[in-house]
PDB file of C-alpha atoms in Angstrom:
ATOM      1  CA  MET A   1       9.166 -11.472 -17.745  1.00 91.00           C
ATOM      2  CA  ILE A   2       7.887 -10.286 -14.627  1.00 98.00           C
ATOM      3  CA  ARG A   3       5.865 -11.817 -12.306  1.00 98.00           C
ATOM      4  CA  LEU A   4       4.839 -10.190  -8.931  1.00 98.00           C
ATOM      5  CA  HIS A   5       4.156 -12.397  -5.963  1.00 98.00           C
ATOM      6  CA  HIS A   6       0.808 -11.310  -4.424  1.00 97.00           C
ATOM      7  CA  ALA A   7      -2.288 -10.929  -1.391  1.00 96.00           C
ATOM      8  CA  HIS A   8      -5.428  -9.319  -1.751  1.00 96.00           C
ATOM      9  CA  GLN A   9      -5.921  -5.742  -0.185  1.00 97.00           C
ATOM     10  CA  THR A  10      -2.025  -6.661   1.638  1.00 96.00           C
ATOM     11  CA  ARG A  11       1.096  -4.297   0.542  1.00 97.00           C
ATOM     12  CA  SER A  12       2.110  -6.165  -2.283  1.00 98.00           C
ATOM     13  CA  MET A  13      -1.497  -3.983  -3.646  1.00 98.00           C
ATOM     14  CA  ARG A  14       1.143  -1.543  -4.379  1.00 98.00           C
ATOM     15  CA  SER A  15       3.313  -2.849  -6.487  1.00 98.00           C
ATOM     16  CA  LEU A  16       0.415  -3.994  -8.321  1.00 98.00           C
ATOM     17  CA  TRP A  17      -1.257  -1.282  -9.120  1.00 99.00           C
ATOM     18  CA  LEU A  18       1.973   0.227 -10.034  1.00 99.00           C
ATOM     19  CA  LEU A  19       2.538  -2.411 -12.969  1.00 98.00           C
ATOM     20  CA  TYR A  20      -1.007  -1.773 -14.197  1.00 98.00           C
ATOM     21  CA  GLU A  21      -0.192   1.941 -13.868  1.00 98.00           C
ATOM     22  CA  LEU A  22       3.670   1.574 -15.547  1.00 98.00           C
ATOM     23  CA  GLY A  23       1.244   0.090 -18.414  1.00 98.00           C
ATOM     24  CA  VAL A  24       4.494  -3.109 -18.955  1.00 98.00           C
ATOM     25  CA  PRO A  25       3.543  -6.299 -19.242  1.00 98.00           C
ATOM     26  CA  PHE A  26       3.445  -9.077 -16.114  1.00 98.00           C
ATOM     27  CA  GLU A  27       2.023 -12.719 -14.952  1.00 98.00           C
ATOM     28  CA  VAL A  28       0.465 -12.271 -10.888  1.00 98.00           C
ATOM     29  CA  MET A  29       1.313 -15.655  -8.521  1.00 97.00           C
ATOM     30  CA  TYR A  30      -1.817 -14.943  -6.314  1.00 96.00           C
ATOM     31  CA  HIS A  31      -1.208 -16.381  -2.434  1.00 94.00           C
ATOM     32  CA  ALA A  32      -3.734 -16.092   0.572  1.00 90.00           C
ATOM     33  CA  PHE A  33      -3.195 -14.116   3.764  1.00 82.00           C
ATOM     34  CA  GLY A  34      -1.699 -16.861   5.901  1.00 74.00           C
ATOM     35  CA  LYS A  35       0.737 -19.448   6.360  1.00 69.00           C
ATOM     36  CA  ASN A  36       1.464 -20.628   3.311  1.00 76.00           C
ATOM     37  CA  LEU A  37       3.819 -17.588   3.066  1.00 89.00           C
ATOM     38  CA  ARG A  38       5.907 -19.958   4.798  1.00 89.00           C
ATOM     39  CA  ASP A  39       5.890 -22.207   2.679  1.00 90.00           C
ATOM     40  CA  PRO A  40      10.440 -22.896   1.910  1.00 92.00           C
ATOM     41  CA  GLU A  41       9.324 -22.610  -2.336  1.00 92.00           C
ATOM     42  CA  TYR A  42       8.046 -18.552  -1.311  1.00 94.00           C
ATOM     43  CA  LEU A  43      10.751 -18.286   1.619  1.00 95.00           C
ATOM     44  CA  LYS A  44      13.363 -18.280  -1.171  1.00 95.00           C
ATOM     45  CA  LEU A  45      11.707 -15.309  -2.476  1.00 96.00           C
ATOM     46  CA  ASN A  46      11.124 -13.973   0.392  1.00 96.00           C
ATOM     47  CA  PRO A  47      12.315 -14.571   3.892  1.00 96.00           C
ATOM     48  CA  ALA A  48      10.400 -12.646   5.172  1.00 94.00           C
ATOM     49  CA  GLY A  49       7.083 -15.131   4.815  1.00 94.00           C
ATOM     50  CA  ARG A  50       5.444 -12.089   3.319  1.00 94.00           C
ATOM     51  CA  VAL A  51       4.003 -10.367   0.099  1.00 97.00           C
ATOM     52  CA  PRO A  52       5.228  -9.083  -2.484  1.00 98.00           C
ATOM     53  CA  ALA A  53       8.448 -10.553  -4.202  1.00 98.00           C
ATOM     54  CA  LEU A  54       9.094  -9.759  -7.927  1.00 98.00           C
ATOM     55  CA  GLU A  55      10.488 -11.213 -10.114  1.00 98.00           C
ATOM     56  CA  ILE A  56      12.250  -9.182 -12.560  1.00 98.00           C
ATOM     57  CA  ASN A  57      15.388  -9.155 -14.981  1.00 91.00           C
ATOM     58  CA  GLY A  58      17.395 -12.742 -13.458  1.00 94.00           C
ATOM     59  CA  LYS A  59      16.489 -10.743 -10.612  1.00 96.00           C
ATOM     60  CA  THR A  60      13.902 -11.022  -6.427  1.00 98.00           C
ATOM     61  CA  LEU A  61      13.038  -8.130  -5.254  1.00 98.00           C
ATOM     62  CA  PHE A  62      11.151  -7.527  -1.863  1.00 97.00           C
ATOM     63  CA  GLU A  63       9.501  -4.820  -0.145  1.00 96.00           C
ATOM     64  CA  THR A  64       7.599  -2.618  -1.482  1.00 97.00           C
ATOM     65  CA  GLY A  65       9.932   0.482  -1.258  1.00 97.00           C
ATOM     66  CA  ALA A  66      13.355  -1.037  -2.849  1.00 98.00           C
ATOM     67  CA  ILE A  67      10.356  -2.671  -6.002  1.00 98.00           C
ATOM     68  CA  THR A  68       8.634   1.020  -5.797  1.00 98.00           C
ATOM     69  CA  GLU A  69      12.521   2.678  -6.553  1.00 98.00           C
ATOM     70  CA  TYR A  70      13.633  -0.363  -9.130  1.00 98.00           C
ATOM     71  CA  LEU A  71      10.964  -0.321 -11.075  1.00 98.00           C
ATOM     72  CA  CYS A  72      10.610   3.893 -11.356  1.00 98.00           C
ATOM     73  CA  GLU A  73      14.394   3.400 -12.235  1.00 98.00           C
ATOM     74  CA  THR A  74      14.230   0.583 -14.785  1.00 98.00           C
ATOM     75  CA  PHE A  75      10.959   2.470 -16.920  1.00 98.00           C
ATOM     76  CA  PRO A  76      12.030   5.830 -16.776  1.00 98.00           C
ATOM     77  CA  ASP A  77       9.534   6.758 -19.334  1.00 98.00           C
ATOM     78  CA  ALA A  78       6.717   6.486 -17.272  1.00 98.00           C
ATOM     79  CA  GLY A  79       7.908   9.539 -15.064  1.00 98.00           C
ATOM     80  CA  LEU A  80       6.450   8.223 -11.512  1.00 98.00           C
ATOM     81  CA  GLY A  81      10.197   8.013 -10.314  1.00 98.00           C
ATOM     82  CA  ARG A  82      12.462  11.147 -10.217  1.00 98.00           C
ATOM     83  CA  ALA A  83      15.767  10.708 -10.927  1.00 98.00           C
ATOM     84  CA  THR A  84      18.401  11.542  -9.208  1.00 97.00           C
ATOM     85  CA  ASP A  85      18.904  14.937  -9.914  1.00 97.00           C
ATOM     86  CA  ASP A  86      15.437  15.824  -9.823  1.00 98.00           C
ATOM     87  CA  PRO A  87      14.568  18.547  -8.010  1.00 98.00           C
ATOM     88  CA  GLU A  88      11.268  16.497  -6.321  1.00 98.00           C
ATOM     89  CA  ARG A  89      13.485  13.494  -5.652  1.00 98.00           C
ATOM     90  CA  ALA A  90      14.014  14.063  -1.999  1.00 98.00           C
ATOM     91  CA  ASP A  91      10.413  14.902  -1.474  1.00 98.00           C
ATOM     92  CA  TRP A  92       9.729  11.961  -4.060  1.00 98.00           C
ATOM     93  CA  LEU A  93      11.910  10.038  -1.043  1.00 98.00           C
ATOM     94  CA  VAL A  94      10.595  10.859   2.147  1.00 98.00           C
ATOM     95  CA  TRP A  95       6.737  10.242   1.127  1.00 98.00           C
ATOM     96  CA  LEU A  96       7.618   6.812  -0.346  1.00 98.00           C
ATOM     97  CA  HIS A  97       8.869   5.990   2.774  1.00 98.00           C
ATOM     98  CA  PHE A  98       6.381   7.777   4.764  1.00 98.00           C
ATOM     99  CA  ALA A  99       3.981   5.058   3.264  1.00 98.00           C
ATOM    100  CA  GLU A 100       5.451   3.042   5.434  1.00 97.00           C
ATOM    101  CA  THR A 101       5.336   4.624   8.301  1.00 97.00           C
ATOM    102  CA  ALA A 102       1.438   4.928   8.056  1.00 98.00           C
ATOM    103  CA  THR A 103       1.257   1.622   6.704  1.00 98.00           C
ATOM    104  CA  GLN A 104       2.785  -0.034   9.941  1.00 98.00           C
ATOM    105  CA  HIS A 105       0.175   1.063  12.031  1.00 98.00           C
ATOM    106  CA  VAL A 106      -2.372  -0.704   9.465  1.00 98.00           C
ATOM    107  CA  ALA A 107      -0.650  -3.894   9.747  1.00 97.00           C
ATOM    108  CA  ALA A 108      -1.327  -3.925  14.113  1.00 98.00           C
ATOM    109  CA  LEU A 109      -4.232  -2.984  14.085  1.00 98.00           C
ATOM    110  CA  THR A 110      -5.033  -5.720  11.220  1.00 97.00           C
ATOM    111  CA  GLN A 111      -3.412  -7.530  12.837  1.00 96.00           C
ATOM    112  CA  GLN A 112      -5.843  -6.478  16.337  1.00 96.00           C
ATOM    113  CA  HIS A 113      -8.463  -6.767  14.174  1.00 95.00           C
ATOM    114  CA  ILE A 114      -9.255  -9.576  11.769  1.00 93.00           C
ATOM    115  CA  ALA A 115      -5.158 -11.949  11.826  1.00 92.00           C
ATOM    116  CA  LEU A 116      -5.913 -12.406  16.338  1.00 92.00           C
ATOM    117  CA  TYR A 117      -9.965 -14.829  15.618  1.00 83.00           C
ATOM    118  CA  ASP A 118      -9.822 -15.208  19.092  1.00 87.00           C
ATOM    119  CA  GLU A 119     -11.433 -12.181  20.827  1.00 85.00           C
ATOM    120  CA  ASP A 120      -9.267 -12.681  24.323  1.00 87.00           C
ATOM    121  CA  MET A 121      -6.473 -11.817  22.149  1.00 92.00           C
ATOM    122  CA  ARG A 122      -7.394  -8.903  20.905  1.00 94.00           C
ATOM    123  CA  SER A 123      -6.667  -5.337  22.697  1.00 96.00           C
ATOM    124  CA  PRO A 124      -8.998  -2.332  22.076  1.00 95.00           C
ATOM    125  CA  ILE A 125      -5.761  -0.123  24.248  1.00 96.00           C
ATOM    126  CA  ILE A 126      -3.324  -1.242  20.858  1.00 97.00           C
ATOM    127  CA  MET A 127      -6.293  -0.467  18.711  1.00 97.00           C
ATOM    128  CA  LYS A 128      -7.323   3.081  19.553  1.00 97.00           C
ATOM    129  CA  LEU A 129      -3.601   3.591  20.249  1.00 97.00           C
ATOM    130  CA  GLU A 130      -2.780   2.282  16.896  1.00 98.00           C
ATOM    131  CA  ALA A 131      -5.753   4.091  15.008  1.00 98.00           C
ATOM    132  CA  ALA A 132      -4.853   7.086  16.644  1.00 97.00           C
ATOM    133  CA  ARG A 133      -1.044   6.496  15.499  1.00 98.00           C
ATOM    134  CA  LEU A 134      -2.676   6.499  11.456  1.00 98.00           C
ATOM    135  CA  GLY A 135      -4.921   9.349  11.896  1.00 98.00           C
ATOM    136  CA  LYS A 136      -2.225  11.592  12.618  1.00 98.00           C
ATOM    137  CA  CYS A 137      -0.375   9.946   9.890  1.00 98.00           C
ATOM    138  CA  PHE A 138      -3.673  11.103   7.912  1.00 99.00           C
ATOM    139  CA  ALA A 139      -2.648  14.626   8.723  1.00 98.00           C
ATOM    140  CA  ALA A 140       0.235  15.044   8.029  1.00 98.00           C
ATOM    141  CA  LEU A 141      -0.927  13.668   3.707  1.00 99.00           C
ATOM    142  CA  ASP A 142      -3.362  15.918   4.496  1.00 98.00           C
ATOM    143  CA  GLY A 143      -1.372  18.786   5.617  1.00 98.00           C
ATOM    144  CA  ARG A 144       0.895  18.043   2.495  1.00 98.00           C
ATOM    145  CA  LEU A 145      -2.088  18.341  -0.268  1.00 98.00           C
ATOM    146  CA  GLU A 146      -2.233  21.802   1.182  1.00 98.00           C
ATOM    147  CA  GLY A 147      -2.235  23.721  -2.462  1.00 98.00           C
ATOM    148  CA  ARG A 148      -1.887  20.617  -4.444  1.00 98.00           C
ATOM    149  CA  GLU A 149      -3.447  18.198  -6.463  1.00 98.00           C
ATOM    150  CA  TYR A 150      -0.451  15.583  -5.568  1.00 98.00           C
ATOM    151  CA  LEU A 151       2.232  14.993  -2.782  1.00 99.00           C
ATOM    152  CA  LEU A 152       4.659  16.255  -5.694  1.00 98.00           C
ATOM    153  CA  ASP A 153       4.475  19.470  -7.366  1.00 98.00           C
ATOM    154  CA  ARG A 154       5.060  18.221 -10.833  1.00 98.00           C
ATOM    155  CA  GLY A 155       1.889  15.637 -10.531  1.00 98.00           C
ATOM    156  CA  PHE A 156       1.088  12.478 -10.725  1.00 98.00           C
ATOM    157  CA  SER A 157       3.444   9.383  -9.480  1.00 98.00           C
ATOM    158  CA  ALA A 158       4.498   6.404  -7.817  1.00 99.00           C
ATOM    159  CA  VAL A 159       4.732   8.201  -4.052  1.00 98.00           C
ATOM    160  CA  ASP A 160       1.297   8.596  -4.815  1.00 99.00           C
ATOM    161  CA  ILE A 161       0.522   5.037  -5.553  1.00 99.00           C
ATOM    162  CA  SER A 162       2.808   4.549  -1.908  1.00 98.00           C
ATOM    163  CA  CYS A 163       0.347   6.908  -0.169  1.00 98.00           C
ATOM    164  CA  GLY A 164      -2.484   5.951  -2.034  1.00 98.00           C
ATOM    165  CA  TYR A 165      -2.428   2.595  -0.626  1.00 98.00           C
ATOM    166  CA  ALA A 166      -2.281   3.635   2.503  1.00 98.00           C
ATOM    167  CA  ALA A 167      -4.989   5.549   2.529  1.00 98.00           C
ATOM    168  CA  TYR A 168      -7.203   2.701   1.291  1.00 98.00           C
ATOM    169  CA  SER A 169      -6.078   0.066   3.689  1.00 98.00           C
ATOM    170  CA  GLY A 170      -6.241   2.247   6.398  1.00 98.00           C
ATOM    171  CA  SER A 171      -9.966   3.731   5.946  1.00 98.00           C
ATOM    172  CA  HIS A 172     -10.968   0.477   7.194  1.00 98.00           C
ATOM    173  CA  TYR A 173     -10.111   1.658  10.804  1.00 98.00           C
ATOM    174  CA  VAL A 174      -9.541   5.283  10.259  1.00 98.00           C
ATOM    175  CA  ARG A 175     -12.318   7.580   8.802  1.00 98.00           C
ATOM    176  CA  LEU A 176     -10.247   9.548   5.548  1.00 98.00           C
ATOM    177  CA  GLU A 177     -13.522  12.379   5.570  1.00 98.00           C
ATOM    178  CA  PRO A 178     -12.221  14.990   8.508  1.00 98.00           C
ATOM    179  CA  TYR A 179      -8.815  15.152   6.664  1.00 98.00           C
ATOM    180  CA  THR A 180     -10.551  16.898   3.312  1.00 98.00           C
ATOM    181  CA  ASN A 181      -7.150  17.866   1.594  1.00 98.00           C
ATOM    182  CA  LEU A 182      -6.525  14.058   1.801  1.00 98.00           C
ATOM    183  CA  THR A 183     -11.025  12.792   0.677  1.00 98.00           C
ATOM    184  CA  ARG A 184     -10.267  14.832  -2.095  1.00 98.00           C
ATOM    185  CA  TRP A 185      -6.892  13.352  -3.414  1.00 99.00           C
ATOM    186  CA  TYR A 186      -8.110   8.958  -2.533  1.00 98.00           C
ATOM    187  CA  GLU A 187     -10.780  10.251  -4.360  1.00 98.00           C
ATOM    188  CA  LYS A 188      -9.228  10.988  -7.075  1.00 98.00           C
ATOM    189  CA  LEU A 189      -6.729   8.047  -7.207  1.00 98.00           C
ATOM    190  CA  THR A 190      -9.431   5.683  -6.568  1.00 98.00           C
ATOM    191  CA  GLU A 191     -11.201   6.849 -10.460  1.00 98.00           C
ATOM    192  CA  ARG A 192      -7.759   6.030 -11.769  1.00 98.00           C
ATOM    193  CA  ASP A 193      -8.430   2.910 -14.058  1.00 98.00           C
ATOM    194  CA  ALA A 194      -4.808   1.320 -12.986  1.00 98.00           C
ATOM    195  CA  PHE A 195      -6.003   1.136  -9.323  1.00 98.00           C
ATOM    196  CA  ARG A 196      -9.556  -0.383 -10.161  1.00 98.00           C
ATOM    197  CA  SER A 197      -6.850  -3.881 -11.538  1.00 98.00           C
ATOM    198  CA  ALA A 198      -5.299  -3.350  -8.485  1.00 98.00           C
ATOM    199  CA  LEU A 199      -8.370  -4.908  -7.086  1.00 98.00           C
ATOM    200  CA  PRO A 200      -9.750  -7.844  -5.837  1.00 96.00           C
ATOM    201  CA  PRO A 201     -12.582  -9.499  -6.360  1.00 96.00           C
ATOM    202  CA  LYS A 202     -15.507  -9.176  -4.175  1.00 93.00           C
ATOM    203  CA  ASP A 203     -15.229 -12.398  -3.075  1.00 93.00           C
ATOM    204  CA  GLN A 204     -11.212 -12.436  -1.853  1.00 94.00           C
ATOM    205  CA  LEU A 205     -11.515  -9.799   0.541  1.00 95.00           C
ATOM    206  CA  LEU A 206      -9.074  -9.509   3.071  1.00 94.00           C
ATOM    207  CA  TYR A 207     -11.425  -6.973   4.733  1.00 95.00           C
ATOM    208  CA  SER A 208     -14.791  -8.626   4.994  1.00 93.00           C
ATOM    209  CA  LYS A 209     -15.745  -5.404   6.387  1.00 95.00           C
ATOM    210  CA  GLY A 210     -16.475  -1.535   5.298  1.00 96.00           C
ATOM    211  CA  PHE A 211     -15.047  -0.239   8.865  1.00 98.00           C
ATOM    212  CA  TYR A 212     -13.432  -1.895  11.837  1.00 97.00           C
ATOM    213  CA  PRO A 213     -14.635   0.279  14.686  1.00 95.00           C
ATOM    214  CA  VAL A 214     -13.034   0.646  17.790  1.00 88.00           C
ATOM    215  CA  PRO A 215     -14.698  -1.463  20.439  1.00 82.00           C
ATOM    216  CA  GLU A 216     -15.680  -0.202  23.928  1.00 74.00           C
TER     217      GLU A 216
END
């Protein structure tokens, strides 16, 4: 039995997308974005009070990077991971964890634009800094994708999912269009059935706007 604890448009979308790509049976427990994740019962699954949490084989995992590695090792025939003796293993690990480097800036921007409800709690300075830092991450991905269809030379893998989520969520704060390689790659990812299956219903969006500009 595989059960994913998920909140729409959050980091757990990486794990949901990956499960759809793997094509394995699983169920989803949906959670609202907010304080309900501090419930004592949920904290037994993820002590940080965040999503995702993945229940599998009598174990509970949290942190999307760990979940990605575990799922790819558990279902190696899908070809989304890279074994320890694979020549692409080092690059696979680098881009898997780079996804969190990018997403931490997305998380900071989400806090500023969405989680902080009162205008006087928000900081345009922080928004500008974090958007600039996210832009640098997009530039790094754009450079990696020069001459490549996907992040690894042998084709689509779980690192495209992890970094693809960073592009999906980050595109609400930084435009993708200036990064031509990144845009081309991202458009290809959004055509995948598994990506579309991981999207939320239109009436359950965390991002109520398509784009959140930095206030002047």
